Coordinates of C-alpha atoms in Angstrom, one line a residue:
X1 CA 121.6 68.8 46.0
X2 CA 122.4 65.4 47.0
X3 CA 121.2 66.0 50.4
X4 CA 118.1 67.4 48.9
X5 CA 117.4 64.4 46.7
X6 CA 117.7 62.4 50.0
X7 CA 115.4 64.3 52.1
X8 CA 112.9 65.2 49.6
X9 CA 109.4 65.4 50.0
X10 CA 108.9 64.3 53.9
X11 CA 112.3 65.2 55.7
X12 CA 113.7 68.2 57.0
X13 CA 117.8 69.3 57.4
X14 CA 119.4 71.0 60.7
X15 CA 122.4 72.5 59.0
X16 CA 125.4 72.8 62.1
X17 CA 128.3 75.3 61.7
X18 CA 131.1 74.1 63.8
X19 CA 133.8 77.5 64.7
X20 CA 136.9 78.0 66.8
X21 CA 136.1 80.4 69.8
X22 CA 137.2 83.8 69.4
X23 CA 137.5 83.1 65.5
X24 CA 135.0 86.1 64.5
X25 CA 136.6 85.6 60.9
X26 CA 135.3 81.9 61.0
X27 CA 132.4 82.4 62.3
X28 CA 131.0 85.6 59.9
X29 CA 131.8 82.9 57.3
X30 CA 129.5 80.8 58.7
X31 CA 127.2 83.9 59.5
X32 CA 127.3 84.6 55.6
X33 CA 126.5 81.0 54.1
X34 CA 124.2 79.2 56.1
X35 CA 121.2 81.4 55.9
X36 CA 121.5 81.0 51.9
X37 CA 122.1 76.9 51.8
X38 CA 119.2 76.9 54.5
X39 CA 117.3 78.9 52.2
X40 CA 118.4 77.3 49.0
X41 CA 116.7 74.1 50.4
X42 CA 113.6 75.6 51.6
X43 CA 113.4 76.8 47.7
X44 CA 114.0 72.9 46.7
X45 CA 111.1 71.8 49.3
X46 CA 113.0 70.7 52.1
X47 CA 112.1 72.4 55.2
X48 CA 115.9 73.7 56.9
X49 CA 117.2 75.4 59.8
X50 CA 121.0 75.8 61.1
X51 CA 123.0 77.1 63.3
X52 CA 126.3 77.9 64.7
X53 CA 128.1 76.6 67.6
X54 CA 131.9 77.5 69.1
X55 CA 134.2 74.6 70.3
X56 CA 137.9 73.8 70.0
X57 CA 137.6 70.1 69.1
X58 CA 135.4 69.3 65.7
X59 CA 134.7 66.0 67.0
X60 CA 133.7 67.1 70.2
X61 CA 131.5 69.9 69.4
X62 CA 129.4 67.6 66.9
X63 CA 128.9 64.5 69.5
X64 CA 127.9 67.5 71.8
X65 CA 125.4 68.9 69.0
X66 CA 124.1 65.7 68.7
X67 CA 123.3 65.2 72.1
X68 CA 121.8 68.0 72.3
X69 CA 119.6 68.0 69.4
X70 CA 118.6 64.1 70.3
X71 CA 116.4 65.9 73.1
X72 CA 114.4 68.0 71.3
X73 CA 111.2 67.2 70.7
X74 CA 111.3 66.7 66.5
X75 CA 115.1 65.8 67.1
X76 CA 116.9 64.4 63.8
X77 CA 117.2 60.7 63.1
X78 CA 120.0 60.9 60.4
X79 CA 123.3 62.2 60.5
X80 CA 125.0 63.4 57.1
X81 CA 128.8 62.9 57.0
X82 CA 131.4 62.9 54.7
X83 CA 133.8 60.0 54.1
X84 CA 137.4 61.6 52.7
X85 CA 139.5 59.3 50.4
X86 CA 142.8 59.8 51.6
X87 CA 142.8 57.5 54.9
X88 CA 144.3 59.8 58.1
X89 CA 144.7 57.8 60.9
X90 CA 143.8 60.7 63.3
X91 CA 141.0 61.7 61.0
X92 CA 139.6 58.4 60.5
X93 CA 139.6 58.1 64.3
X94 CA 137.3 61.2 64.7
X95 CA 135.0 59.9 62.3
X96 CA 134.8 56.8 64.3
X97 CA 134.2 58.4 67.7
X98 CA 131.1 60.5 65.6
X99 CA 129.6 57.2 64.0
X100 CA 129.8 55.1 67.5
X101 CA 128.1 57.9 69.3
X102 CA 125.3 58.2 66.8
X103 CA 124.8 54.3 67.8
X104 CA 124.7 54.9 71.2
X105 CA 122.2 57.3 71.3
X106 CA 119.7 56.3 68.4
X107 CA 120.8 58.2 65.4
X108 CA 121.2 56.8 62.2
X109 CA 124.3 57.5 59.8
X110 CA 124.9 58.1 56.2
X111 CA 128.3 58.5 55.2
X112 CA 128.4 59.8 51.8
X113 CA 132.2 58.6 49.3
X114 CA 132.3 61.2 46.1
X115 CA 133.7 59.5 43.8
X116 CA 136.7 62.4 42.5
X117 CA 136.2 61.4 38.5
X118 CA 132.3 60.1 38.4
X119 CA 130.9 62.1 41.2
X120 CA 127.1 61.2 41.1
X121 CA 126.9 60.5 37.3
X122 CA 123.4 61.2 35.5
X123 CA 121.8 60.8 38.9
X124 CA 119.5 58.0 37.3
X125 CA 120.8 54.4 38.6
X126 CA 121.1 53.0 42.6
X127 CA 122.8 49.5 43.1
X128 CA 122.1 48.5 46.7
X129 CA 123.9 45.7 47.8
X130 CA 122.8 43.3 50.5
X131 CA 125.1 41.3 52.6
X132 CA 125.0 37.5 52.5
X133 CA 122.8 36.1 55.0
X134 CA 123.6 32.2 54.4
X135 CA 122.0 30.0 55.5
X136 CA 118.9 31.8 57.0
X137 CA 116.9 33.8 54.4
X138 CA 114.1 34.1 56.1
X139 CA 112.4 37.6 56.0
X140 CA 111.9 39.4 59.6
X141 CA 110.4 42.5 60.6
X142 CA 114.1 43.1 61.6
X143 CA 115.8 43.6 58.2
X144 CA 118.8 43.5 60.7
X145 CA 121.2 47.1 60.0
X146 CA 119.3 47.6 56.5
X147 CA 115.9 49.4 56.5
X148 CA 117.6 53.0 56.7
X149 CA 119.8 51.9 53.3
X150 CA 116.7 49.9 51.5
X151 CA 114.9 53.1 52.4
X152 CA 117.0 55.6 51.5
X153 CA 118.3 54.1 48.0
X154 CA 114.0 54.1 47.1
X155 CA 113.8 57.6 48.0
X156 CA 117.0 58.2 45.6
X157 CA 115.3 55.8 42.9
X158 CA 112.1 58.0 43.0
X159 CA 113.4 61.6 43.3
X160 CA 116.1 61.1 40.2
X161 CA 113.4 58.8 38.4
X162 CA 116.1 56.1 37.6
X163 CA 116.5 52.6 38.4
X164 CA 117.3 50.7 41.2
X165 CA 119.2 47.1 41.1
X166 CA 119.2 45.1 44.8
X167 CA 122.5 42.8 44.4
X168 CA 123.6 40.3 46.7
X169 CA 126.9 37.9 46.6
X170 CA 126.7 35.0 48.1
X171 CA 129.5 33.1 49.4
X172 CA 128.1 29.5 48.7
X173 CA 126.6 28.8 45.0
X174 CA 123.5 26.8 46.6
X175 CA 122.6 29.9 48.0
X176 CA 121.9 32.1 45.1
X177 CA 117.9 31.2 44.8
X178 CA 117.5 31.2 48.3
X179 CA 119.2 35.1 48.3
X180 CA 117.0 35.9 45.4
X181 CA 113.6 34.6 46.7
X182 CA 114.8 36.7 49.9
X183 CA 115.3 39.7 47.6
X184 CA 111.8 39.2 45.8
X185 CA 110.0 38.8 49.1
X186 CA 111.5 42.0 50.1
X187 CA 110.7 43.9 47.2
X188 CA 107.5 42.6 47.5
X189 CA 106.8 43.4 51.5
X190 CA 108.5 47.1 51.4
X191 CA 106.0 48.2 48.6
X192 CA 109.4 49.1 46.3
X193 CA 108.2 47.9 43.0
X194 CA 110.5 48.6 39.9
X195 CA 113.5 47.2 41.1
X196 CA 115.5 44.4 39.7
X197 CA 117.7 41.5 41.5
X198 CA 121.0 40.2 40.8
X199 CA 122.6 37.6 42.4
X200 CA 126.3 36.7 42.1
X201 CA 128.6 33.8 44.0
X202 CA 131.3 35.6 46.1
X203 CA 134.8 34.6 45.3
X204 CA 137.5 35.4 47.7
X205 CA 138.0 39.0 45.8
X206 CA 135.0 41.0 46.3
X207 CA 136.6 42.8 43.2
X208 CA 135.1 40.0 40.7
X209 CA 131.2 40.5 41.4
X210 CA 131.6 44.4 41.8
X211 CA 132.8 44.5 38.7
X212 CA 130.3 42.1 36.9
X213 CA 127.1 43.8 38.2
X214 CA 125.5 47.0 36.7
X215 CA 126.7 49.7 36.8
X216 CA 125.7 52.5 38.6
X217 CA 125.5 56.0 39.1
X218 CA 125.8 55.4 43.1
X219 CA 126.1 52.6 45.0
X220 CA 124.7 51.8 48.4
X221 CA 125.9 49.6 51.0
X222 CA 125.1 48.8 54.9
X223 CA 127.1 50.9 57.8
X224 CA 128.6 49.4 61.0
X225 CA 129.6 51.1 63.7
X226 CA 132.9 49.2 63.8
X227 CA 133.3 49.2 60.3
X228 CA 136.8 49.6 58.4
X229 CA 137.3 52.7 56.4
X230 CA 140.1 51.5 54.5
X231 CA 137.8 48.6 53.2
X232 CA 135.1 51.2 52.5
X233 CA 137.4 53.2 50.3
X234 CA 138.2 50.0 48.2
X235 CA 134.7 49.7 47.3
X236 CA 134.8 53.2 45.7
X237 CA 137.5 51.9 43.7
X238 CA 136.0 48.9 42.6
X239 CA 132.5 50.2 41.7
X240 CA 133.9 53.0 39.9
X241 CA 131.7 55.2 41.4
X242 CA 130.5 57.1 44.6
X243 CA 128.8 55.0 47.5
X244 CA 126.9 55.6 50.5
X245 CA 126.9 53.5 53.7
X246 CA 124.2 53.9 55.7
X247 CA 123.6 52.9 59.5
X248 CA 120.1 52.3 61.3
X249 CA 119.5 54.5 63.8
X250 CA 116.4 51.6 65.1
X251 CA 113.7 53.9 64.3
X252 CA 113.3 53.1 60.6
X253 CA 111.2 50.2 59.3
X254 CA 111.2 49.4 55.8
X255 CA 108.3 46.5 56.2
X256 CA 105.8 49.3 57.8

């Protein structure tokens, strides 16, 4: 459903089962519940399609989906992953080699934290949080690594009907009213009215203005490839709820 409430009304979802070779067990799994998740979203209004493809090596077999599917002619722009909360170093590596690929060829990324006790809440409240852009606040075409998260935490606002607060903690207190005309101007240029701004002075704990901004139901921050997952899983922790990071792929364009 969260997927749904992401895609919804415009996007579509490719759907890609990944199974051992020879594993016939594995694969009638996947054989038996795609078709009815593909169909459960065509039911929501999200147009789906999936398919099922053999390899030994998870990560292998998805960077070699991807590649294939960024040559098709309505080729996806966003890939959906999951970020687990118990760090593994060899699984956090995988997840790496996925995310760095996706930059390389063009493909955004949004990697989805479920929170284990709030999960999504009441689905009503977005916090997205922009990163301190001292001392230049001037608004660019190029939002710089934050159209695909500006964009997708609207499309969240909209589809649950909720609200959404833009945040940003600035590390120097003569900052804040630069950061919130910034945040105004953007509101104002994207065409997301409703919205409301806080801005907060960073101490050296990022725990301190987590904790004194409003809550939310899910939280949204910016995605770097070389980003730290142990950091990420912090946040999760320290919002009290679930977060998304989200990556541009360099197609998406808030301003447009």
């Amino acid at each position: 459903s969260f997927i749904r409430d992401v895609t919804y009304p415009t996007g579509s979802v490719k759907i890609l089962g990944v199974t051992r070779p020879d594993d016939l067990s594995d694969r009638a799994r996947f054989l038996s519940r795609l078709p009815p998740l593909m169909t459960g979203f065509r039911e929501e209004g999200v147009f789906a399609t999936w398919t099922v493809t053999e390899a030994e090596d998870f990560t292998e077999s998805v960077l070699s989906g991807m590649e294939t599917l960024s040559g098709v002619f309505f080729r996806p722009n966003i890939l959906f992953l999951n970020l687990p909360l118990q760090g593994n170093q060899e699984r956090d590596q995988a997840l790496r080699s996925i995310i760095e690929k996706a930059f390389k060829i063009r493909i955004g990324v949004l990697l989805f934290a479920d929170h284990p006790k709030a999960r999504l809440g009441r689905r009503l409240n977005v916090n997205l949080w922009v990163e301190d852009r001292s001392p230049d606040w001037e608004l660019k075409m190029d939002l710089g690594n934050m159209d695909l998260a500006l964009l997708t935490a609207f499309t969240l606002k909209q589809n649950w009907g909720g609200s959404l607060d833009l945040i940003s903690a600035v590390g120097e207190k003569d900052q804040e009213d630069n950061a919130r005309e910034f945040l105004e101007l953007l509101l104002e240029s994207s065409r997301m009215p409703g919205a409301d701004i806080f801005v907060t002075h960073r101490s050296d704990q990022i725990d301190k203005p987590v904790e004194k901004m409003p809550q939310a139901d899910l939280n949204v921050f910016s995605l770097t490839p070389e980003a730290d997952f142990e950091s990420l899983r912090k946040l999760i922790d320290q919002t009290g709820a679930s977060c998304l990071f989200a990556m541009d792929s360099g197609e998406e364009n808030a301003l447009v």
